[in-house]
Amino acid sequence: MTAVPIGATALLAVVFGTSVITRTRSSATRRAFVASLRQWRVLPEPLVVPVAFVVTAAECVVVLCLMFTTATSAMGRSGVVGTIALTGSVVLLTGFTGGMALSMRRGTGGSCRCFGDEERPLRLRHLIRNGVLIVVALAGLVGTSGMSSGDGLLAAGVGALGGLVAVHLDNLVDLFVTSPTVGRSSSEN
């Protein structure tokens, strides 16, 4: 397996792993995820809770497959589990992105509870982030051949770092983008 699939699986394992852990750690975060899906208004009301459950269960399976694939691929092995993990990632991300885009187009005022506690209004950056993650997963699906285990470990580390950037994208954007009220005196506000 080349560095691209290993980096892709590591990156996606961090992203989906963070999502699953933050979403399932308490009943409050589980309810918040259901509420965010409800806000999107893309599903009929009776389907919101079952879809939230199925999505979370699917993410758990994808995370386990991604972690297994990253570990075995970094040691020079690969297999069908990687294809399942990356395909599942594409399916989940495409569903999320489509739901977000539809909600934004309708102007429902939905929020992103992608990583648990923080509620963020849906923004173009969420669609771009998911689009990049879809491309990463697709690149992982097409890039296979032999390489050394040292290269695999480096690719897994770089992928995991990329996953952390994706998880904390909202915070990074907030850090570097100034608010319109920053720098104004209190009389100007």
GROMACS .gro file of N, CA and C in nm, residues 5-152:
model
  444
    5PRO      N    1  -0.290   0.589   0.072
    5PRO     CA    2  -0.396   0.519   0.147
    5PRO      C    3  -0.369   0.514   0.297
    6ILE      N    4  -0.244   0.498   0.337
    6ILE     CA    5  -0.213   0.492   0.480
    6ILE      C    6  -0.240   0.628   0.545
    7GLY      N    7  -0.195   0.734   0.481
    7GLY     CA    8  -0.222   0.868   0.534
    7GLY      C    9  -0.371   0.897   0.536
    8ALA      N   10  -0.441   0.853   0.432
    8ALA     CA   11  -0.586   0.875   0.423
    8ALA      C   12  -0.659   0.802   0.536
    9THR      N   13  -0.623   0.676   0.559
    9THR     CA   14  -0.692   0.602   0.665
    9THR      C   15  -0.661   0.659   0.802
   10ALA      N   16  -0.538   0.704   0.824
   10ALA     CA   17  -0.503   0.764   0.954
   10ALA      C   18  -0.579   0.894   0.974
   11LEU      N   19  -0.582   0.979   0.871
   11LEU     CA   20  -0.654   1.106   0.880
   11LEU      C   21  -0.801   1.082   0.910
   12LEU      N   22  -0.863   0.995   0.834
   12LEU     CA   23  -1.006   0.968   0.853
   12LEU      C   24  -1.035   0.898   0.985
   13ALA      N   25  -0.941   0.816   1.034
   13ALA     CA   26  -0.959   0.752   1.164
   13ALA      C   27  -0.963   0.857   1.275
   14VAL      N   28  -0.878   0.959   1.266
   14VAL     CA   29  -0.880   1.068   1.365
   14VAL      C   30  -1.011   1.144   1.357
   15VAL      N   31  -1.053   1.179   1.236
   15VAL     CA   32  -1.176   1.258   1.218
   15VAL      C   33  -1.299   1.181   1.268
   16PHE      N   34  -1.318   1.060   1.217
   16PHE     CA   35  -1.435   0.983   1.257
   16PHE      C   36  -1.425   0.937   1.403
   17GLY      N   37  -1.304   0.905   1.448
   17GLY     CA   38  -1.286   0.865   1.587
   17GLY      C   39  -1.323   0.978   1.683
   18THR      N   40  -1.280   1.099   1.651
   18THR     CA   41  -1.315   1.214   1.734
   18THR      C   42  -1.465   1.236   1.732
   19SER      N   43  -1.525   1.224   1.616
   19SER     CA   44  -1.669   1.241   1.603
   19SER      C   45  -1.744   1.140   1.690
   20VAL      N   46  -1.707   1.014   1.681
   20VAL     CA   47  -1.775   0.909   1.758
   20VAL      C   48  -1.756   0.929   1.908
   21ILE      N   49  -1.633   0.956   1.948
   21ILE     CA   50  -1.605   0.971   2.092
   21ILE      C   51  -1.680   1.091   2.150
   22THR      N   52  -1.674   1.205   2.081
   22THR     CA   53  -1.739   1.324   2.136
   22THR      C   54  -1.890   1.314   2.129
   23ARG      N   55  -1.942   1.244   2.031
   23ARG     CA   56  -2.086   1.233   2.016
   23ARG      C   57  -2.148   1.132   2.111
   24THR      N   58  -2.074   1.030   2.150
   24THR     CA   59  -2.132   0.923   2.230
   24THR      C   60  -2.090   0.926   2.377
   25ARG      N   61  -2.014   1.023   2.418
   25ARG     CA   62  -1.961   1.021   2.555
   25ARG      C   63  -2.065   1.053   2.662
   26SER      N   64  -2.177   1.113   2.622
   26SER     CA   65  -2.282   1.141   2.721
   26SER      C   66  -2.417   1.146   2.651
   27SER      N   67  -2.522   1.135   2.731
   27SER     CA   68  -2.656   1.143   2.672
   27SER      C   69  -2.681   1.284   2.618
   28ALA      N   70  -2.618   1.385   2.679
   28ALA     CA   71  -2.636   1.523   2.631
   28ALA      C   72  -2.578   1.541   2.491
   29THR      N   73  -2.460   1.483   2.465
   29THR     CA   74  -2.401   1.498   2.331
   29THR      C   75  -2.478   1.415   2.228
   30ARG      N   76  -2.532   1.302   2.269
   30ARG     CA   77  -2.615   1.223   2.177
   30ARG      C   78  -2.742   1.300   2.141
   31ARG      N   79  -2.806   1.361   2.242
   31ARG     CA   80  -2.926   1.441   2.217
   31ARG      C   81  -2.894   1.563   2.131
   32ALA      N   82  -2.778   1.624   2.152
   32ALA     CA   83  -2.738   1.741   2.074
   32ALA      C   84  -2.721   1.704   1.926
   33PHE      N   85  -2.666   1.585   1.900
   33PHE     CA   86  -2.651   1.541   1.762
   33PHE      C   87  -2.788   1.522   1.697
   34VAL      N   88  -2.879   1.458   1.767
   34VAL     CA   89  -3.015   1.439   1.716
   34VAL      C   90  -3.080   1.575   1.691
   35ALA      N   91  -3.063   1.668   1.783
   35ALA     CA   92  -3.121   1.802   1.766
   35ALA      C   93  -3.063   1.873   1.644
   36SER      N   94  -2.933   1.855   1.619
   36SER     CA   95  -2.873   1.920   1.502
   36SER      C   96  -2.929   1.859   1.373
   37LEU      N   97  -2.948   1.728   1.370
   37LEU     CA   98  -3.009   1.666   1.251
   37LEU      C   99  -3.152   1.716   1.232
   38ARG      N  100  -3.222   1.733   1.341
   38ARG     CA  101  -3.359   1.784   1.335
   38ARG      C  102  -3.360   1.927   1.277
   39GLN      N  103  -3.263   2.010   1.318
   39GLN     CA  104  -3.253   2.148   1.269
   39GLN      C  105  -3.230   2.154   1.118
   40TRP      N  106  -3.162   2.057   1.064
   40TRP     CA  107  -3.132   2.057   0.921
   40TRP      C  108  -3.259   2.047   0.837
   41ARG      N  109  -3.361   1.983   0.892
   41ARG     CA  110  -3.490   1.964   0.823
   41ARG      C  111  -3.477   1.897   0.686
   42VAL      N  112  -3.395   1.793   0.681
   42VAL     CA  113  -3.380   1.717   0.557
   42VAL      C  114  -3.441   1.578   0.569
   43LEU      N  115  -3.478   1.539   0.691
   43LEU     CA  116  -3.539   1.408   0.715
   43LEU      C  117  -3.679   1.426   0.772
   44PRO      N  118  -3.770   1.336   0.739
   44PRO     CA  119  -3.899   1.337   0.807
   44PRO      C  120  -3.877   1.313   0.957
   45GLU      N  121  -3.953   1.379   1.040
   45GLU     CA  122  -3.936   1.372   1.186
   45GLU      C  123  -3.924   1.229   1.240
   46PRO      N  124  -4.009   1.134   1.196
   46PRO     CA  125  -3.998   0.998   1.252
   46PRO      C  126  -3.864   0.929   1.221
   47LEU      N  127  -3.789   0.980   1.121
   47LEU     CA  128  -3.662   0.916   1.084
   47LEU      C  129  -3.539   0.976   1.152
   48VAL      N  130  -3.553   1.091   1.217
   48VAL     CA  131  -3.438   1.161   1.272
   48VAL      C  132  -3.362   1.074   1.373
   49VAL      N  133  -3.429   1.021   1.472
   49VAL     CA  134  -3.362   0.941   1.576
   49VAL      C  135  -3.304   0.812   1.517
   50PRO      N  136  -3.380   0.735   1.438
   50PRO     CA  137  -3.320   0.614   1.380
   50PRO      C  138  -3.199   0.644   1.291
   51VAL      N  139  -3.206   0.751   1.212
   51VAL     CA  140  -3.093   0.786   1.126
   51VAL      C  141  -2.972   0.826   1.211
   52ALA      N  142  -2.995   0.902   1.318
   52ALA     CA  143  -2.884   0.939   1.407
   52ALA      C  144  -2.817   0.814   1.464
   53PHE      N  145  -2.898   0.716   1.504
   53PHE     CA  146  -2.844   0.591   1.557
   53PHE      C  147  -2.765   0.515   1.451
   54VAL      N  148  -2.821   0.501   1.332
   54VAL     CA  149  -2.755   0.427   1.224
   54VAL      C  150  -2.625   0.496   1.183
   55VAL      N  151  -2.628   0.628   1.173
   55VAL     CA  152  -2.508   0.703   1.136
   55VAL      C  153  -2.398   0.682   1.240
   56THR      N  154  -2.434   0.692   1.367
   56THR     CA  155  -2.335   0.674   1.473
   56THR      C  156  -2.281   0.531   1.473
   57ALA      N  157  -2.366   0.433   1.454
   57ALA     CA  158  -2.321   0.293   1.447
   57ALA      C  159  -2.230   0.272   1.327
   58ALA      N  160  -2.267   0.328   1.213
   58ALA     CA  161  -2.184   0.316   1.092
   58ALA      C  162  -2.049   0.382   1.113
   59GLU      N  163  -2.048   0.498   1.179
   59GLU     CA  164  -1.920   0.565   1.208
   59GLU      C  165  -1.833   0.478   1.298
   60CYS      N  166  -1.893   0.411   1.395
   60CYS     CA  167  -1.816   0.321   1.484
   60CYS      C  168  -1.750   0.210   1.403
   61VAL      N  169  -1.825   0.148   1.312
   61VAL     CA  170  -1.769   0.042   1.228
   61VAL      C  171  -1.658   0.097   1.140
   62VAL      N  172  -1.681   0.213   1.079
   62VAL     CA  173  -1.580   0.275   0.992
   62VAL      C  174  -1.453   0.305   1.072
   63VAL      N  175  -1.467   0.359   1.193
   63VAL     CA  176  -1.350   0.391   1.276
   63VAL      C  177  -1.269   0.265   1.305
   64LEU      N  178  -1.336   0.159   1.345
   64LEU     CA  179  -1.266   0.034   1.375
   64LEU      C  180  -1.192  -0.018   1.251
   65CYS      N  181  -1.258  -0.014   1.136
   65CYS     CA  182  -1.195  -0.058   1.012
   65CYS      C  183  -1.077   0.032   0.973
   66LEU      N  184  -1.094   0.164   0.991
   66LEU     CA  185  -0.987   0.259   0.959
   66LEU      C  186  -0.866   0.236   1.050
   67MET      N  187  -0.891   0.216   1.178
   67MET     CA  188  -0.780   0.194   1.273
   67MET      C  189  -0.707   0.064   1.240
   68PHE      N  190  -0.782  -0.042   1.212
   68PHE     CA  191  -0.721  -0.170   1.175
   68PHE      C  192  -0.639  -0.154   1.048
   69THR      N  193  -0.696  -0.087   0.949
   69THR     CA  194  -0.627  -0.069   0.821
   69THR      C  195  -0.502   0.014   0.837
   70THR      N  196  -0.510   0.123   0.914
   70THR     CA  197  -0.392   0.208   0.934
   70THR      C  198  -0.280   0.128   1.000
   71ALA      N  199  -0.313   0.053   1.103
   71ALA     CA  200  -0.212  -0.025   1.175
   71ALA      C  201  -0.151  -0.133   1.086
   72THR      N  202  -0.233  -0.208   1.016
   72THR     CA  203  -0.178  -0.317   0.934
   72THR      C  204  -0.108  -0.264   0.810
   73SER      N  205  -0.158  -0.156   0.751
   73SER     CA  206  -0.096  -0.100   0.632
   73SER      C  207   0.039  -0.037   0.664
   74ALA      N  208   0.051   0.026   0.779
   74ALA     CA  209   0.177   0.086   0.819
   74ALA      C  210   0.286  -0.019   0.837
   75MET      N  211   0.244  -0.146   0.857
   75MET     CA  212   0.339  -0.255   0.870
   75MET      C  213   0.358  -0.328   0.736
   76GLY      N  214   0.306  -0.271   0.628
   76GLY     CA  215   0.326  -0.329   0.497
   76GLY      C  216   0.219  -0.426   0.452
   77ARG      N  217   0.108  -0.435   0.523
   77ARG     CA  218  -0.001  -0.524   0.486
   77ARG      C  219  -0.123  -0.441   0.448
   78SER      N  220  -0.206  -0.494   0.364
   78SER     CA  221  -0.331  -0.427   0.332
   78SER      C  222  -0.437  -0.532   0.302
   79GLY      N  223  -0.560  -0.489   0.286
   79GLY     CA  224  -0.664  -0.587   0.261
   79GLY      C  225  -0.797  -0.523   0.231
   80VAL      N  226  -0.899  -0.607   0.230
   80VAL     CA  227  -1.034  -0.564   0.195
   80VAL      C  228  -1.092  -0.472   0.302
   81VAL      N  229  -1.045  -0.482   0.426
   81VAL     CA  230  -1.097  -0.396   0.534
   81VAL      C  231  -1.072  -0.249   0.500
   82GLY      N  232  -0.957  -0.221   0.439
   82GLY     CA  233  -0.926  -0.083   0.399
   82GLY      C  234  -1.024  -0.031   0.296
   83THR      N  235  -1.059  -0.114   0.201
   83THR     CA  236  -1.157  -0.073   0.100
   83THR      C  237  -1.292  -0.047   0.164
   84ILE      N  238  -1.332  -0.133   0.257
   84ILE     CA  239  -1.459  -0.113   0.328
   84ILE      C  240  -1.454   0.017   0.407
   85ALA      N  241  -1.344   0.042   0.478
   85ALA     CA  242  -1.330   0.162   0.561
   85ALA      C  243  -1.337   0.289   0.477
   86LEU      N  244  -1.262   0.292   0.368
   86LEU     CA  245  -1.258   0.412   0.284
   86LEU      C  246  -1.391   0.432   0.209
   87THR      N  247  -1.452   0.324   0.164
   87THR     CA  248  -1.582   0.335   0.098
   87THR      C  249  -1.688   0.384   0.196
   88GLY      N  250  -1.686   0.329   0.318
   88GLY     CA  251  -1.779   0.375   0.421
   88GLY      C  252  -1.759   0.522   0.453
   89SER      N  253  -1.634   0.565   0.455
   89SER     CA  254  -1.604   0.706   0.479
   89SER      C  255  -1.664   0.795   0.372
   90VAL      N  256  -1.648   0.753   0.246
   90VAL     CA  257  -1.704   0.831   0.135
   90VAL      C  258  -1.856   0.839   0.146
   91VAL      N  259  -1.920   0.728   0.176
   91VAL     CA  260  -2.066   0.724   0.187
   91VAL      C  261  -2.114   0.816   0.300
   92LEU      N  262  -2.054   0.803   0.419
   92LEU     CA  263  -2.093   0.887   0.532
   92LEU      C  264  -2.069   1.035   0.503
   93LEU      N  265  -1.951   1.067   0.453
   93LEU     CA  266  -1.919   1.208   0.424
   93LEU      C  267  -2.008   1.266   0.316
   94THR      N  268  -2.042   1.187   0.216
   94THR     CA  269  -2.131   1.234   0.110
   94THR      C  270  -2.270   1.260   0.166
   95GLY      N  271  -2.318   1.172   0.253
   95GLY     CA  272  -2.448   1.195   0.317
   95GLY      C  273  -2.449   1.320   0.402
   96PHE      N  274  -2.344   1.337   0.485
   96PHE     CA  275  -2.335   1.457   0.569
   96PHE      C  276  -2.330   1.583   0.483
   97THR      N  277  -2.246   1.580   0.381
   97THR     CA  278  -2.228   1.698   0.296
   97THR      C  279  -2.356   1.732   0.222
   98GLY      N  280  -2.423   1.631   0.170
   98GLY     CA  281  -2.550   1.655   0.101
   98GLY      C  282  -2.655   1.713   0.195
   99GLY      N  283  -2.665   1.657   0.315
   99GLY     CA  284  -2.760   1.708   0.415
   99GLY      C  285  -2.729   1.851   0.455
  100MET      N  286  -2.601   1.879   0.477
  100MET     CA  287  -2.560   2.016   0.513
  100MET      C  288  -2.593   2.114   0.401
  101ALA      N  289  -2.558   2.076   0.278
  101ALA     CA  290  -2.581   2.165   0.164
  101ALA      C  291  -2.729   2.192   0.146
  102LEU      N  292  -2.811   2.090   0.159
  102LEU     CA  293  -2.956   2.108   0.145
  102LEU      C  294  -3.010   2.198   0.256
  103SER      N  295  -2.964   2.176   0.377
  103SER     CA  296  -3.007   2.258   0.490
  103SER      C  297  -2.967   2.404   0.469
  104MET      N  298  -2.844   2.426   0.425
  104MET     CA  299  -2.796   2.562   0.401
  104MET      C  300  -2.875   2.628   0.287
  105ARG      N  301  -2.902   2.552   0.183
  105ARG     CA  302  -2.977   2.606   0.069
  105ARG      C  303  -3.118   2.649   0.111
  106ARG      N  304  -3.177   2.570   0.200
  106ARG     CA  305  -3.312   2.600   0.248
  106ARG      C  306  -3.313   2.711   0.354
  107GLY      N  307  -3.195   2.744   0.407
  107GLY     CA  308  -3.186   2.847   0.509
  107GLY      C  309  -3.249   2.808   0.642
  108THR      N  310  -3.232   2.682   0.681
  108THR     CA  311  -3.296   2.633   0.804
  108THR      C  312  -3.226   2.677   0.931
  109GLY      N  313  -3.106   2.735   0.918
  109GLY     CA  314  -3.034   2.778   1.038
  109GLY      C  315  -2.976   2.662   1.116
  110GLY      N  316  -2.950   2.551   1.048
  110GLY     CA  317  -2.896   2.433   1.114
  110GLY      C  318  -2.755   2.456   1.166
  111SER      N  319  -2.714   2.364   1.252
  111SER     CA  320  -2.579   2.375   1.309
  111SER      C  321  -2.501   2.247   1.284
  112CYS      N  322  -2.371   2.259   1.300
  112CYS     CA  323  -2.281   2.145   1.288
  112CYS      C  324  -2.245   2.099   1.428
  113ARG      N  325  -2.282   1.979   1.462
  113ARG     CA  326  -2.240   1.915   1.587
  113ARG      C  327  -2.149   1.799   1.551
  114CYS      N  328  -2.062   1.824   1.455
  114CYS     CA  329  -1.977   1.719   1.402
  114CYS      C  330  -1.886   1.657   1.507
  115PHE      N  331  -1.843   1.739   1.602
  115PHE     CA  332  -1.748   1.690   1.701
  115PHE      C  333  -1.795   1.717   1.843
  116GLY      N  334  -1.925   1.694   1.866
  116GLY     CA  335  -1.976   1.694   2.002
  116GLY      C  336  -2.032   1.823   2.056
  117ASP      N  337  -1.966   1.876   2.158
  117ASP     CA  338  -2.019   1.985   2.238
  117ASP      C  339  -2.039   2.117   2.164
  118GLU      N  340  -1.943   2.154   2.081
  118GLU     CA  341  -1.952   2.285   2.018
  118GLU      C  342  -2.057   2.289   1.909
  119GLU      N  343  -2.145   2.386   1.921
  119GLU     CA  344  -2.247   2.405   1.820
  119GLU      C  345  -2.202   2.520   1.730
  120ARG      N  346  -2.186   2.490   1.602
  120ARG     CA  347  -2.143   2.590   1.505
  120ARG      C  348  -2.248   2.600   1.396
  121PRO      N  349  -2.286   2.722   1.357
  121PRO     CA  350  -2.378   2.735   1.244
  121PRO      C  351  -2.315   2.672   1.119
  122LEU      N  352  -2.396   2.607   1.038
  122LEU     CA  353  -2.343   2.549   0.915
  122LEU      C  354  -2.286   2.660   0.827
  123ARG      N  355  -2.168   2.637   0.777
  123ARG     CA  356  -2.097   2.734   0.694
  123ARG      C  357  -2.038   2.665   0.573
  124LEU      N  358  -1.998   2.744   0.477
  124LEU     CA  359  -1.932   2.692   0.357
  124LEU      C  360  -1.807   2.611   0.395
  125ARG      N  361  -1.736   2.652   0.500
  125ARG     CA  362  -1.614   2.580   0.539
  125ARG      C  363  -1.644   2.435   0.578
  126HIS      N  364  -1.764   2.407   0.629
  126HIS     CA  365  -1.798   2.269   0.663
  126HIS      C  366  -1.814   2.185   0.535
  127LEU      N  367  -1.872   2.246   0.433
  127LEU     CA  368  -1.885   2.175   0.305
  127LEU      C  369  -1.748   2.153   0.242
  128ILE      N  370  -1.663   2.254   0.248
  128ILE     CA  371  -1.527   2.242   0.192
  128ILE      C  372  -1.449   2.136   0.268
  129ARG      N  373  -1.454   2.140   0.401
  129ARG     CA  374  -1.385   2.040   0.483
  129ARG      C  375  -1.430   1.900   0.443
  130ASN      N  376  -1.560   1.879   0.434
  130ASN     CA  377  -1.611   1.746   0.398
  130ASN      C  378  -1.572   1.709   0.256
  131GLY      N  379  -1.574   1.805   0.165
  131GLY     CA  380  -1.531   1.779   0.028
  131GLY      C  381  -1.386   1.733   0.022
  132VAL      N  382  -1.299   1.799   0.099
  132VAL     CA  383  -1.158   1.759   0.105
  132VAL      C  384  -1.146   1.619   0.165
  133LEU      N  385  -1.224   1.591   0.269
  133LEU     CA  386  -1.220   1.457   0.329
  133LEU      C  387  -1.268   1.349   0.231
  134ILE      N  388  -1.367   1.382   0.150
  134ILE     CA  389  -1.413   1.287   0.046
  134ILE      C  390  -1.301   1.261  -0.053
  135VAL      N  391  -1.233   1.366  -0.097
  135VAL     CA  392  -1.121   1.351  -0.191
  135VAL      C  393  -1.010   1.266  -0.128
  136VAL      N  394  -0.981   1.289  -0.001
  136VAL     CA  395  -0.879   1.210   0.070
  136VAL      C  396  -0.919   1.062   0.069
  137ALA      N  397  -1.045   1.033   0.101
  137ALA     CA  398  -1.092   0.894   0.104
  137ALA      C  399  -1.086   0.831  -0.035
  138LEU      N  400  -1.125   0.906  -0.137
  138LEU     CA  401  -1.119   0.855  -0.275
  138LEU      C  402  -0.974   0.832  -0.318
  139ALA      N  403  -0.884   0.923  -0.281
  139ALA     CA  404  -0.742   0.905  -0.313
  139ALA      C  405  -0.689   0.780  -0.244
  140GLY      N  406  -0.734   0.756  -0.121
  140GLY     CA  407  -0.694   0.635  -0.051
  140GLY      C  408  -0.741   0.509  -0.120
  141LEU      N  409  -0.861   0.516  -0.179
  141LEU     CA  410  -0.916   0.399  -0.249
  141LEU      C  411  -0.837   0.364  -0.376
  142VAL      N  412  -0.784   0.465  -0.445
  142VAL     CA  413  -0.718   0.437  -0.572
  142VAL      C  414  -0.568   0.415  -0.560
  143GLY      N  415  -0.506   0.454  -0.448
  143GLY     CA  416  -0.360   0.445  -0.438
  143GLY      C  417  -0.311   0.322  -0.367
  144THR      N  418  -0.275   0.218  -0.442
  144THR     CA  419  -0.220   0.098  -0.379
  144THR      C  420  -0.097   0.050  -0.454
  145SER      N  421   0.005   0.007  -0.379
  145SER     CA  422   0.125  -0.062  -0.427
  145SER      C  423   0.216  -0.085  -0.307
  146GLY      N  424   0.330  -0.146  -0.328
  146GLY     CA  425   0.419  -0.179  -0.217
  146GLY      C  426   0.501  -0.061  -0.168
  147MET      N  427   0.538  -0.064  -0.039
  147MET     CA  428   0.629   0.035   0.019
  147MET      C  429   0.684  -0.020   0.149
  148SER      N  430   0.783   0.048   0.203
  148SER     CA  431   0.844   0.000   0.327
  148SER      C  432   0.759   0.038   0.448
  149SER      N  433   0.777  -0.035   0.558
  149SER     CA  434   0.698  -0.006   0.678
  149SER      C  435   0.735   0.128   0.739
  150GLY      N  436   0.862   0.174   0.724
  150GLY     CA  437   0.901   0.306   0.774
  150GLY      C  438   0.824   0.416   0.705
  151ASP      N  439   0.806   0.404   0.574
  151ASP     CA  440   0.727   0.502   0.500
  151ASP      C  441   0.582   0.498   0.546
  152GLY      N  442   0.533   0.380   0.578
  152GLY     CA  443   0.395   0.366   0.624
  152GLY      C  444   0.372   0.435   0.756
   0.00000   0.00000   0.00000
